[in-house]
XYZ file of C-alpha atoms in Angstrom:
247
model
C -25.465 -20.723 -24.139
C -28.716 -18.647 -24.257
C -29.497 -19.552 -20.656
C -26.078 -18.245 -19.591
C -27.146 -14.653 -20.210
C -30.766 -15.140 -19.170
C -31.948 -13.044 -16.216
C -32.210 -16.261 -14.164
C -29.053 -17.745 -15.711
C -25.951 -18.552 -13.630
C -23.859 -15.631 -14.962
C -26.454 -12.924 -14.278
C -27.263 -14.470 -10.865
C -23.555 -14.548 -10.011
C -23.182 -10.836 -10.673
C -26.405 -10.014 -8.785
C -25.145 -11.955 -5.773
C -21.802 -10.249 -6.040
C -23.548 -6.883 -6.110
C -25.436 -7.835 -2.896
C -22.122 -8.772 -1.175
C -20.522 -5.471 -2.255
C -23.466 -3.402 -1.027
C -23.552 -5.303 2.281
C -19.802 -4.960 2.740
C -19.827 -1.207 2.148
C -22.838 -0.685 4.458
C -21.183 -2.733 7.172
C -17.936 -0.771 6.953
C -19.760 2.601 6.939
C -21.881 1.769 9.940
C -18.884 0.426 11.852
C -17.074 3.772 11.605
C -18.581 5.216 14.854
C -16.961 2.205 16.604
C -19.769 1.995 19.169
C -22.097 0.789 16.402
C -19.950 -2.185 15.340
C -22.226 -4.571 17.133
C -25.401 -3.173 15.570
C -23.757 -3.130 12.106
C -22.653 -6.744 12.482
C -26.073 -7.935 13.644
C -27.649 -6.186 10.598
C -25.070 -7.809 8.325
C -25.888 -11.299 9.592
C -29.635 -10.606 9.459
C -29.223 -10.319 5.685
C -26.584 -13.009 5.142
C -28.833 -15.542 6.967
C -31.463 -14.828 4.322
C -28.979 -15.187 1.464
C -27.777 -18.520 2.966
C -31.380 -19.725 2.978
C -31.978 -18.568 -0.633
C -34.654 -16.090 0.471
C -35.599 -12.924 -1.397
C -33.284 -10.161 -0.232
C -33.329 -6.431 -0.533
C -29.994 -5.927 1.105
C -29.991 -2.165 1.537
C -33.518 -1.940 3.009
C -33.176 -5.032 5.172
C -29.758 -3.933 6.466
C -31.097 -0.501 7.477
C -34.258 -2.005 9.109
C -32.166 -4.497 11.115
C -29.667 -1.857 12.161
C -32.371 0.540 13.445
C -34.176 -2.259 15.319
C -31.080 -3.755 16.966
C -28.862 -0.742 17.605
C -29.754 -0.275 21.283
C -29.570 -3.911 22.242
C -26.461 -4.518 20.138
C -24.716 -1.631 21.893
C -25.617 -3.086 25.324
C -24.237 -6.479 24.310
C -21.087 -4.832 22.889
C -20.466 -2.987 26.224
C -21.220 -6.014 28.364
C -18.682 -8.109 26.433
C -16.089 -5.449 25.741
C -15.518 -4.274 29.315
C -14.528 -7.676 30.723
C -12.555 -8.433 27.550
C -10.619 -5.193 28.088
C -9.906 -6.091 31.716
C -8.761 -9.578 30.704
C -6.533 -8.115 27.972
C -4.949 -5.755 30.521
C -4.533 -8.647 32.949
C -2.870 -10.753 30.249
C -0.502 -8.021 29.352
C 0.310 -7.381 33.052
C 0.857 -10.994 34.209
C 2.714 -12.032 31.036
C 5.554 -9.782 32.139
C 6.081 -12.035 35.255
C 8.354 -14.993 34.661
C 6.796 -17.175 37.326
C 4.356 -20.056 37.737
C 1.691 -17.743 39.068
C 2.121 -15.381 36.173
C 1.907 -18.244 33.651
C -1.240 -19.686 35.306
C -3.076 -16.321 35.466
C -2.018 -15.424 31.925
C -3.353 -18.776 30.667
C -6.686 -18.224 32.507
C -6.901 -14.754 30.958
C -6.416 -16.214 27.487
C -9.050 -18.919 28.097
C -11.699 -16.433 29.320
C -10.815 -13.981 26.618
C -11.387 -16.655 23.995
C -14.710 -17.503 25.586
C -15.797 -13.835 25.364
C -14.677 -13.634 21.704
C -16.492 -16.841 20.959
C -19.643 -15.555 22.663
C -19.468 -12.304 20.656
C -19.146 -14.336 17.397
C -22.581 -15.884 18.154
C -24.289 -12.958 19.962
C -24.623 -10.534 17.082
C -25.838 -13.124 14.506
C -28.352 -14.378 17.099
C -29.502 -10.832 17.688
C -29.976 -10.357 13.948
C -32.077 -13.549 13.686
C -34.116 -13.715 16.917
C -35.991 -11.576 19.384
C -34.709 -12.113 22.877
C -33.553 -10.260 25.964
C -29.965 -8.942 26.077
C -28.779 -11.242 28.831
C -30.483 -14.278 27.337
C -28.931 -13.603 23.928
C -25.486 -13.545 25.645
C -26.363 -16.693 27.595
C -27.495 -18.486 24.416
C -24.367 -17.354 22.617
C -22.121 -18.707 25.360
C -24.019 -22.006 25.251
C -23.548 -22.363 21.493
C -19.938 -21.327 21.765
C -19.061 -23.919 24.409
C -21.138 -26.717 22.898
C -20.016 -26.298 19.276
C -16.275 -25.813 19.655
C -15.245 -27.025 16.144
C -17.615 -24.593 14.564
C -16.550 -21.851 16.960
C -12.921 -22.459 16.019
C -13.780 -22.253 12.299
C -15.632 -18.949 12.863
C -12.642 -17.537 14.706
C -10.212 -18.608 12.022
C -12.402 -17.192 9.200
C -12.796 -13.823 10.933
C -9.124 -13.660 11.926
C -8.151 -14.621 8.360
C -10.281 -11.779 7.034
C -8.552 -9.215 9.150
C -5.123 -10.650 8.235
C -5.980 -10.395 4.504
C -6.998 -6.808 5.105
C -3.478 -5.844 6.148
C -1.488 -8.412 4.191
C -1.294 -6.781 0.738
C -3.018 -3.989 -1.196
C -4.950 -6.385 -3.489
C -6.279 -8.461 -0.627
C -7.179 -5.262 1.280
C -9.248 -4.128 -1.732
C -11.031 -7.481 -1.888
C -11.890 -7.328 1.808
C -13.106 -3.724 1.546
C -15.365 -4.509 -1.366
C -16.953 -7.891 -0.488
C -14.630 -9.890 1.765
C -16.269 -9.295 5.117
C -19.822 -9.843 3.841
C -18.686 -13.100 2.157
C -17.130 -14.331 5.367
C -20.383 -13.456 7.213
C -22.236 -15.459 4.499
C -20.007 -18.543 5.093
C -20.474 -18.149 8.843
C -24.227 -17.843 8.426
C -24.400 -20.991 6.294
C -22.390 -22.973 8.850
C -24.245 -21.431 11.836
C -27.579 -22.456 10.375
C -26.438 -26.104 10.737
C -26.221 -25.453 14.505
C -29.382 -23.376 14.838
C -31.568 -25.691 12.733
C -31.093 -28.430 15.370
C -32.991 -26.193 17.801
C -35.397 -24.651 15.324
C -36.390 -28.149 14.119
C -36.459 -30.460 17.187
C -37.707 -33.359 15.103
C -34.338 -33.740 13.373
C -32.063 -36.589 14.321
C -29.262 -34.291 15.318
C -31.427 -32.523 17.808
C -32.757 -35.780 19.225
C -29.216 -37.084 19.580
C -28.099 -33.912 21.398
C -31.131 -33.991 23.740
C -30.420 -37.645 24.580
C -27.008 -36.566 25.878
C -28.368 -33.743 27.995
C -31.046 -33.812 30.643
C -34.221 -31.860 30.183
C -33.401 -29.737 33.197
C -29.957 -28.849 31.786
C -31.456 -27.810 28.482
C -34.070 -25.568 30.127
C -31.340 -23.948 32.129
C -29.149 -23.310 29.114
C -31.521 -22.085 26.388
C -34.816 -20.353 26.638
C -37.354 -19.902 23.872
C -36.349 -17.187 21.412
C -39.250 -15.606 19.571
C -38.856 -15.335 15.810
C -38.277 -11.924 14.426
C -41.354 -10.408 12.746
C -41.549 -9.316 9.104
C -40.393 -5.849 9.958
C -37.562 -7.485 11.776
C -35.959 -9.451 8.964
C -38.840 -11.718 8.016
C -37.725 -14.740 10.022
C -40.307 -17.445 10.739
C -38.202 -19.766 12.810
C -37.567 -19.819 16.515
C -35.434 -21.881 18.837
C -37.996 -24.308 20.331
C -36.575 -25.478 23.619
C -37.928 -26.271 27.034
C -38.832 -23.065 28.803
C -37.981 -22.546 32.454
């Protein structure tokens, strides 16, 4: 019973972790308000939740702000690169869905498929930006690769994020939960699951990575993923990289 209220006890640690999620959630919402900074705010959110998922020391406010400032330009570029074609596909879907014909059905279906690919790419892009140093286009390319080659995980991420937005408009109590710590908690779950994917490339000695390499030629791997340099201490203290065959 004494350990329950100890500074390192489970009860105190629970409330400290809850505090971190609340701070992260509020920061993420505030920095999403300008709309154009949603990508940078999301990359900063994941930069911190990756650390929490790895049980690393976190100073959520400071680390969020540092990550936001370092990634804001690149995140905005990625946001625009993905948003513009998504907007065009959304317009195309709305337009062709009004036609009751085979052509309209085919084009509408293609619009949905490509729109889901862009959404899936975005789901990986901002977390990868928060974790690794890389060029804008290569970050998008890596994100598309992970999206297409980890479809079960991609579907889970989509459902979790969609579920969060649904809870936000479902009832007043669920909206309060989402506004206080819901989004940051979903990002934490996504980070925990995403690390299972990324670790296969950060640690090529693992069995999972060796199995995946055996199914893909060396040339295909080098064309799909390039080396991503780890982010330095000032950029979220990450010591891992994605070790793959360079071009």
